[in-house]
Coordinates of N, CA and C in Angstrom, one line a residue:
X1 N 10.2 -78.3 -24.3 CA 11.1 -77.3 -24.9 C 12.1 -77.0 -23.8
X2 N 13.3 -76.8 -24.2 CA 14.4 -76.4 -23.3 C 14.9 -75.0 -23.7
X3 N 15.1 -74.1 -22.8 CA 15.7 -72.8 -23.1 C 17.1 -72.9 -23.6
X4 N 17.4 -72.2 -24.6 CA 18.8 -72.3 -25.2 C 19.9 -72.0 -24.2
X5 N 19.7 -71.0 -23.3 CA 20.7 -70.6 -22.3 C 21.0 -71.7 -21.3
X6 N 20.1 -72.7 -21.2 CA 20.2 -73.8 -20.2 C 21.2 -74.9 -20.7
X7 N 21.5 -74.9 -22.0 CA 22.2 -76.0 -22.6 C 23.7 -75.7 -22.7
X8 N 24.4 -76.8 -22.5 CA 25.9 -76.8 -22.6 C 26.3 -78.0 -23.5
X9 N 27.4 -77.9 -24.1 CA 27.9 -79.1 -24.9 C 28.1 -80.2 -23.9
X10 N 27.7 -81.4 -24.3 CA 27.8 -82.6 -23.5 C 26.5 -83.0 -22.8
X11 N 25.5 -82.0 -22.7 CA 24.2 -82.3 -22.1 C 23.4 -83.3 -22.9
X12 N 22.7 -84.2 -22.2 CA 21.8 -85.2 -22.8 C 20.4 -84.7 -22.8
X13 N 19.8 -84.8 -24.0 CA 18.4 -84.3 -24.2 C 17.7 -85.3 -25.1
X14 N 16.4 -85.1 -25.2 CA 15.6 -85.9 -26.1 C 15.3 -84.9 -27.3
X15 N 15.7 -85.4 -28.5 CA 15.6 -84.6 -29.8 C 14.5 -85.2 -30.6
X16 N 13.5 -84.4 -31.1 CA 12.4 -84.8 -31.9 C 12.6 -84.3 -33.3
X17 N 12.6 -85.3 -34.3 CA 12.7 -84.9 -35.7 C 11.5 -85.5 -36.4
X18 N 10.5 -84.7 -36.6 CA 9.2 -85.1 -37.2 C 8.6 -86.4 -36.6
X19 N 8.5 -86.4 -35.2 CA 7.9 -87.5 -34.5 C 8.8 -88.6 -34.1
X20 N 10.1 -88.6 -34.6 CA 11.0 -89.6 -34.2 C 11.9 -89.0 -33.1
X21 N 11.6 -89.4 -31.9 CA 12.3 -88.9 -30.7 C 13.5 -89.8 -30.3
X22 N 14.6 -89.2 -30.1 CA 15.8 -90.0 -29.7 C 16.6 -89.2 -28.7
X23 N 17.2 -90.0 -27.8 CA 18.1 -89.5 -26.8 C 19.4 -89.1 -27.5
X24 N 19.9 -87.9 -27.2 CA 21.2 -87.5 -27.8 C 22.0 -86.6 -26.9
X25 N 23.2 -86.3 -27.4 CA 24.1 -85.5 -26.7 C 24.4 -84.2 -27.5
X26 N 24.3 -83.1 -26.8 CA 24.6 -81.8 -27.4 C 26.1 -81.7 -27.8
X27 N 26.3 -81.5 -29.1 CA 27.7 -81.4 -29.5 C 28.2 -80.0 -29.9
X28 N 27.3 -79.2 -30.4 CA 27.6 -77.8 -30.7 C 26.4 -76.9 -30.5
X29 N 26.7 -75.6 -30.3 CA 25.7 -74.6 -30.0 C 25.9 -73.5 -31.0
X30 N 24.8 -73.0 -31.6 CA 24.9 -71.9 -32.5 C 24.1 -70.7 -31.9
X31 N 24.8 -69.8 -31.3 CA 24.2 -68.7 -30.5 C 23.5 -67.7 -31.4
X32 N 23.9 -67.6 -32.7 CA 23.3 -66.6 -33.6 C 21.9 -67.1 -34.0
X33 N 21.7 -68.4 -34.3 CA 20.5 -68.9 -34.7 C 19.7 -69.6 -33.6
X34 N 20.3 -69.7 -32.4 CA 19.8 -70.4 -31.2 C 19.4 -71.8 -31.6
X35 N 20.3 -72.5 -32.3 CA 20.2 -73.9 -32.7 C 21.2 -74.7 -32.0
X36 N 20.8 -76.0 -31.8 CA 21.6 -76.9 -31.1 C 21.9 -78.2 -31.9
X37 N 23.2 -78.5 -32.0 CA 23.5 -79.8 -32.7 C 23.5 -80.9 -31.7
X38 N 22.8 -82.0 -32.1 CA 22.6 -83.1 -31.2 C 23.1 -84.4 -31.9
X39 N 23.9 -85.2 -31.3 CA 24.3 -86.5 -31.8 C 23.5 -87.5 -31.2
X40 N 22.6 -88.2 -32.0 CA 21.7 -89.2 -31.5 C 22.3 -90.6 -31.6
X41 N 23.5 -90.7 -32.1 CA 24.1 -92.0 -32.3 C 24.0 -92.4 -33.7
X42 N 22.8 -92.1 -34.3 CA 22.6 -92.4 -35.7 C 23.2 -91.3 -36.6
X43 N 23.1 -90.0 -36.1 CA 23.6 -88.9 -36.9 C 23.6 -87.6 -36.0
X44 N 24.4 -86.6 -36.5 CA 24.4 -85.3 -35.8 C 23.4 -84.5 -36.7
X45 N 22.6 -83.7 -36.0 CA 21.6 -82.9 -36.7 C 21.4 -81.6 -35.9
X46 N 21.1 -80.5 -36.6 CA 20.8 -79.2 -35.9 C 19.3 -79.2 -35.6
X47 N 19.0 -78.8 -34.4 CA 17.6 -78.7 -33.9 C 17.3 -77.3 -33.4
X48 N 16.0 -76.9 -33.5 CA 15.5 -75.7 -32.8 C 15.3 -76.2 -31.3
X49 N 15.3 -75.3 -30.4 CA 15.1 -75.6 -29.0 C 13.7 -76.2 -28.8
X50 N 12.7 -75.8 -29.7 CA 11.3 -76.3 -29.6 C 11.3 -77.8 -29.9
X51 N 12.3 -78.3 -30.5 CA 12.4 -79.8 -30.8 C 13.1 -80.6 -29.8
X52 N 13.5 -79.9 -28.7 CA 14.3 -80.6 -27.7 C 13.5 -80.7 -26.4
X53 N 13.6 -81.8 -25.7 CA 12.9 -82.0 -24.4 C 13.9 -82.5 -23.4
X54 N 13.6 -82.1 -22.1 CA 14.6 -82.6 -21.1 C 14.3 -84.1 -20.8
X55 N 15.4 -84.7 -20.3 CA 15.3 -86.1 -19.8 C 15.2 -86.0 -18.3
X56 N 14.4 -86.9 -17.7 CA 14.3 -86.9 -16.2 C 15.6 -87.5 -15.6
X57 N 15.9 -87.2 -14.4 CA 16.9 -87.8 -13.6 C 16.3 -89.1 -13.1
X58 N 16.9 -90.3 -13.5 CA 16.4 -91.6 -13.1 C 17.6 -92.4 -12.7
X59 N 17.3 -93.5 -11.9 CA 18.4 -94.4 -11.6 C 19.1 -95.0 -12.8
X60 N 18.3 -95.3 -13.8 CA 18.8 -95.9 -15.0 C 19.8 -94.9 -15.7
X61 N 19.4 -93.6 -15.8 CA 20.3 -92.6 -16.4 C 21.6 -92.5 -15.5
X62 N 21.5 -92.5 -14.2 CA 22.7 -92.4 -13.3 C 23.6 -93.6 -13.5
X63 N 23.0 -94.7 -13.6 CA 23.9 -95.9 -13.8 C 24.5 -95.9 -15.2
X64 N 23.8 -95.4 -16.2 CA 24.4 -95.3 -17.5 C 25.6 -94.3 -17.5
X65 N 25.5 -93.3 -16.6 CA 26.6 -92.3 -16.5 C 27.6 -92.8 -15.5
X66 N 27.6 -94.1 -15.1 CA 28.6 -94.8 -14.3 C 28.6 -94.3 -12.9
X67 N 27.5 -93.9 -12.3 CA 27.4 -93.6 -10.9 C 27.4 -95.0 -10.2
X68 N 27.9 -95.0 -9.0 CA 27.8 -96.1 -8.1 C 26.7 -95.8 -7.1
X69 N 25.9 -96.8 -6.7 CA 24.8 -96.6 -5.8 C 25.1 -97.3 -4.5
X70 N 24.7 -96.6 -3.4 CA 24.8 -97.1 -2.1 C 23.5 -96.8 -1.3
X71 N 22.9 -97.9 -0.7 CA 21.7 -97.7 0.1 C 22.2 -97.5 1.5
X72 N 21.8 -96.4 2.1 CA 22.1 -96.1 3.5 C 21.1 -96.8 4.5
X73 N 21.6 -96.9 5.7 CA 20.7 -97.6 6.7 C 19.4 -97.0 6.9
X74 N 19.3 -95.7 6.8 CA 18.0 -95.0 7.0 C 17.1 -95.0 5.7
X75 N 17.5 -95.7 4.7 CA 16.7 -95.9 3.5 C 17.0 -94.8 2.4
X76 N 17.8 -93.8 2.7 CA 18.2 -92.9 1.7 C 19.2 -93.6 0.8
X77 N 19.3 -93.0 -0.4 CA 20.3 -93.5 -1.4 C 21.3 -92.5 -1.7
X78 N 22.6 -93.0 -1.9 CA 23.7 -92.1 -2.3 C 24.2 -92.6 -3.6
X79 N 24.3 -91.7 -4.6 CA 24.9 -92.0 -5.8 C 26.2 -91.3 -5.9
X80 N 27.3 -92.0 -6.3 CA 28.6 -91.5 -6.3 C 29.3 -91.6 -7.6
X81 N 30.1 -90.6 -8.0 CA 30.9 -90.7 -9.2 C 32.2 -89.9 -8.8
X82 N 33.3 -90.5 -8.6 CA 34.5 -89.9 -8.1 C 34.2 -89.2 -6.8
X83 N 34.5 -88.0 -6.6 CA 34.3 -87.3 -5.3 C 32.9 -86.6 -5.3
X84 N 32.1 -86.7 -6.4 CA 30.8 -86.1 -6.5 C 29.8 -87.1 -5.8
X85 N 28.9 -86.5 -5.0 CA 27.9 -87.3 -4.3 C 26.5 -86.7 -4.5
X86 N 25.5 -87.6 -4.5 CA 24.1 -87.1 -4.6 C 23.3 -88.0 -3.7
X87 N 22.6 -87.4 -2.8 CA 21.7 -88.1 -1.8 C 20.3 -87.8 -2.1
X88 N 19.5 -88.9 -2.3 CA 18.1 -88.8 -2.5 C 17.3 -89.5 -1.4
X89 N 16.0 -89.1 -1.1 CA 15.3 -89.6 0.0 C 15.0 -91.0 0.0
X90 N 14.7 -91.6 -1.1 CA 14.4 -93.0 -1.2 C 14.5 -93.5 -2.6
X91 N 14.4 -94.8 -2.8 CA 14.5 -95.5 -4.1 C 13.5 -94.8 -5.1
X92 N 14.0 -94.4 -6.2 CA 13.2 -93.9 -7.3 C 12.7 -92.5 -7.1
X93 N 13.0 -91.8 -5.9 CA 12.5 -90.5 -5.6 C 13.6 -89.4 -5.9
X94 N 13.5 -88.8 -7.0 CA 14.5 -87.8 -7.4 C 13.8 -86.4 -7.3
X95 N 12.7 -86.3 -6.5 CA 12.0 -85.0 -6.4 C 12.8 -84.0 -5.7
X96 N 13.7 -84.4 -4.8 CA 14.6 -83.5 -4.1 C 15.9 -84.2 -3.9
X97 N 17.0 -83.5 -3.8 CA 18.3 -84.2 -3.6 C 19.3 -83.2 -3.0
X98 N 20.3 -83.7 -2.4 CA 21.4 -82.9 -2.0 C 22.6 -83.4 -2.8
X99 N 23.3 -82.5 -3.4 CA 24.5 -82.8 -4.1 C 25.7 -82.1 -3.5
X100 N 26.8 -82.8 -3.6 CA 28.0 -82.1 -3.1 C 29.3 -82.6 -3.8
X101 N 30.3 -81.8 -3.8 CA 31.6 -82.1 -4.3 C 32.6 -81.4 -3.4
X102 N 33.4 -82.2 -2.8 CA 34.4 -81.7 -1.9 C 33.7 -80.9 -0.8
X103 N 34.0 -79.6 -0.7 CA 33.4 -78.8 0.4 C 32.2 -77.9 0.0
X104 N 31.7 -78.1 -1.3 CA 30.5 -77.3 -1.7 C 29.3 -78.2 -1.8
X105 N 28.2 -77.8 -1.2 CA 27.0 -78.6 -1.1 C 25.8 -77.7 -1.7
X106 N 25.0 -78.4 -2.4 CA 23.8 -77.7 -3.0 C 22.5 -78.6 -2.6
X107 N 21.5 -77.9 -2.2 CA 20.2 -78.6 -1.9 C 19.3 -78.3 -3.0
X108 N 18.8 -79.3 -3.6 CA 17.8 -79.2 -4.7 C 16.4 -79.6 -4.2
X109 N 15.5 -78.6 -4.2 CA 14.2 -78.8 -3.5 C 13.1 -79.2 -4.4
X110 N 13.4 -79.3 -5.7 CA 12.3 -79.7 -6.7 C 13.0 -80.6 -7.7
X111 N 12.1 -81.3 -8.5 CA 12.7 -82.2 -9.5 C 13.5 -81.3 -10.6
X112 N 14.6 -81.9 -11.0 CA 15.4 -81.3 -12.1 C 15.6 -82.2 -13.2
X113 N 15.9 -81.7 -14.4 CA 16.2 -82.6 -15.5 C 17.6 -83.0 -15.5
X114 N 17.9 -84.0 -16.4 CA 19.2 -84.6 -16.5 C 20.2 -83.5 -16.9
X115 N 19.9 -82.7 -17.9 CA 20.9 -81.7 -18.3 C 21.1 -80.6 -17.2
X116 N 20.2 -80.4 -16.4 CA 20.4 -79.5 -15.2 C 21.3 -80.1 -14.2
X117 N 21.2 -81.4 -14.0 CA 22.1 -82.1 -13.1 C 23.5 -82.1 -13.7
X118 N 23.6 -82.3 -15.0 CA 24.9 -82.3 -15.7 C 25.5 -80.9 -15.5
X119 N 24.7 -79.8 -15.6 CA 25.3 -78.5 -15.5 C 25.7 -78.2 -14.0
X120 N 25.0 -78.7 -13.0 CA 25.4 -78.6 -11.6 C 26.8 -79.3 -11.5
X121 N 26.8 -80.5 -12.0 CA 28.1 -81.3 -11.9 C 29.2 -80.6 -12.5
X122 N 29.0 -80.0 -13.7 CA 30.1 -79.2 -14.3 C 30.5 -78.0 -13.5
X123 N 29.5 -77.3 -13.0 CA 29.8 -76.1 -12.2 C 30.7 -76.5 -10.9
X124 N 30.4 -77.6 -10.4 CA 31.1 -78.1 -9.2 C 32.5 -78.7 -9.5
X125 N 32.5 -79.5 -10.5 CA 33.8 -80.3 -10.7 C 34.6 -79.7 -11.9
X126 N 34.1 -78.9 -12.7 CA 34.7 -78.4 -13.9 C 35.0 -79.5 -14.9
X127 N 34.3 -80.6 -14.8 CA 34.4 -81.8 -15.7 C 33.0 -82.1 -16.2
X128 N 32.9 -82.6 -17.5 CA 31.6 -83.0 -18.0 C 31.1 -84.3 -17.4
X129 N 29.8 -84.3 -17.1 CA 29.2 -85.6 -16.6 C 28.8 -86.4 -17.8
X130 N 29.6 -87.5 -18.0 CA 29.4 -88.4 -19.1 C 29.6 -89.8 -18.6
X131 N 29.8 -90.8 -19.5 CA 29.8 -92.1 -19.0 C 31.2 -92.6 -18.7
X132 N 32.2 -91.7 -18.4 CA 33.5 -92.1 -18.0 C 33.5 -92.6 -16.6
X133 N 34.4 -93.6 -16.2 CA 34.5 -94.0 -14.9 C 35.5 -93.2 -14.1
X134 N 35.2 -93.0 -12.8 CA 36.2 -92.4 -11.9 C 36.3 -93.3 -10.7
X135 N 37.5 -93.3 -10.1 CA 37.6 -94.0 -8.8 C 36.7 -93.5 -7.8
X136 N 36.0 -94.3 -7.1 CA 35.1 -93.9 -6.0 C 35.9 -93.6 -4.8
X137 N 35.6 -92.4 -4.2 CA 36.3 -91.9 -3.0 C 35.2 -92.0 -1.9
X138 N 35.5 -92.6 -0.7 CA 34.6 -92.7 0.4 C 34.2 -91.3 0.8
X139 N 32.9 -91.1 1.1 CA 32.4 -89.8 1.6 C 31.7 -90.0 3.0

């Protein structure tokens, strides 16, 4: 379950409709009923937050979101999208990370979900984290 106040339009979540779970994107929020409309690609449907689950941050998700990957000499990995950067300790380890955009840096000391990363991205860049490409800027 995801708390309603954690969600923003554009967030990716797992939506469960009577045992049929699908990855989808939040398209609308209904604050009065605390319901969330999710587009799963097959259809848009309103869900209760109890029917939504977070997606983990994985390399596959980052590459789907058009991040570029760079392996540093010390074995750490940097994922880049435009001027946004994310540094993780090693391949497949998203248990902690450092994220930054221009002159603001955030240290994440515990695993976070994909929608939480999307919300950090939006807070820093004022743009939605989706599958659009941006020119990579060296950092």
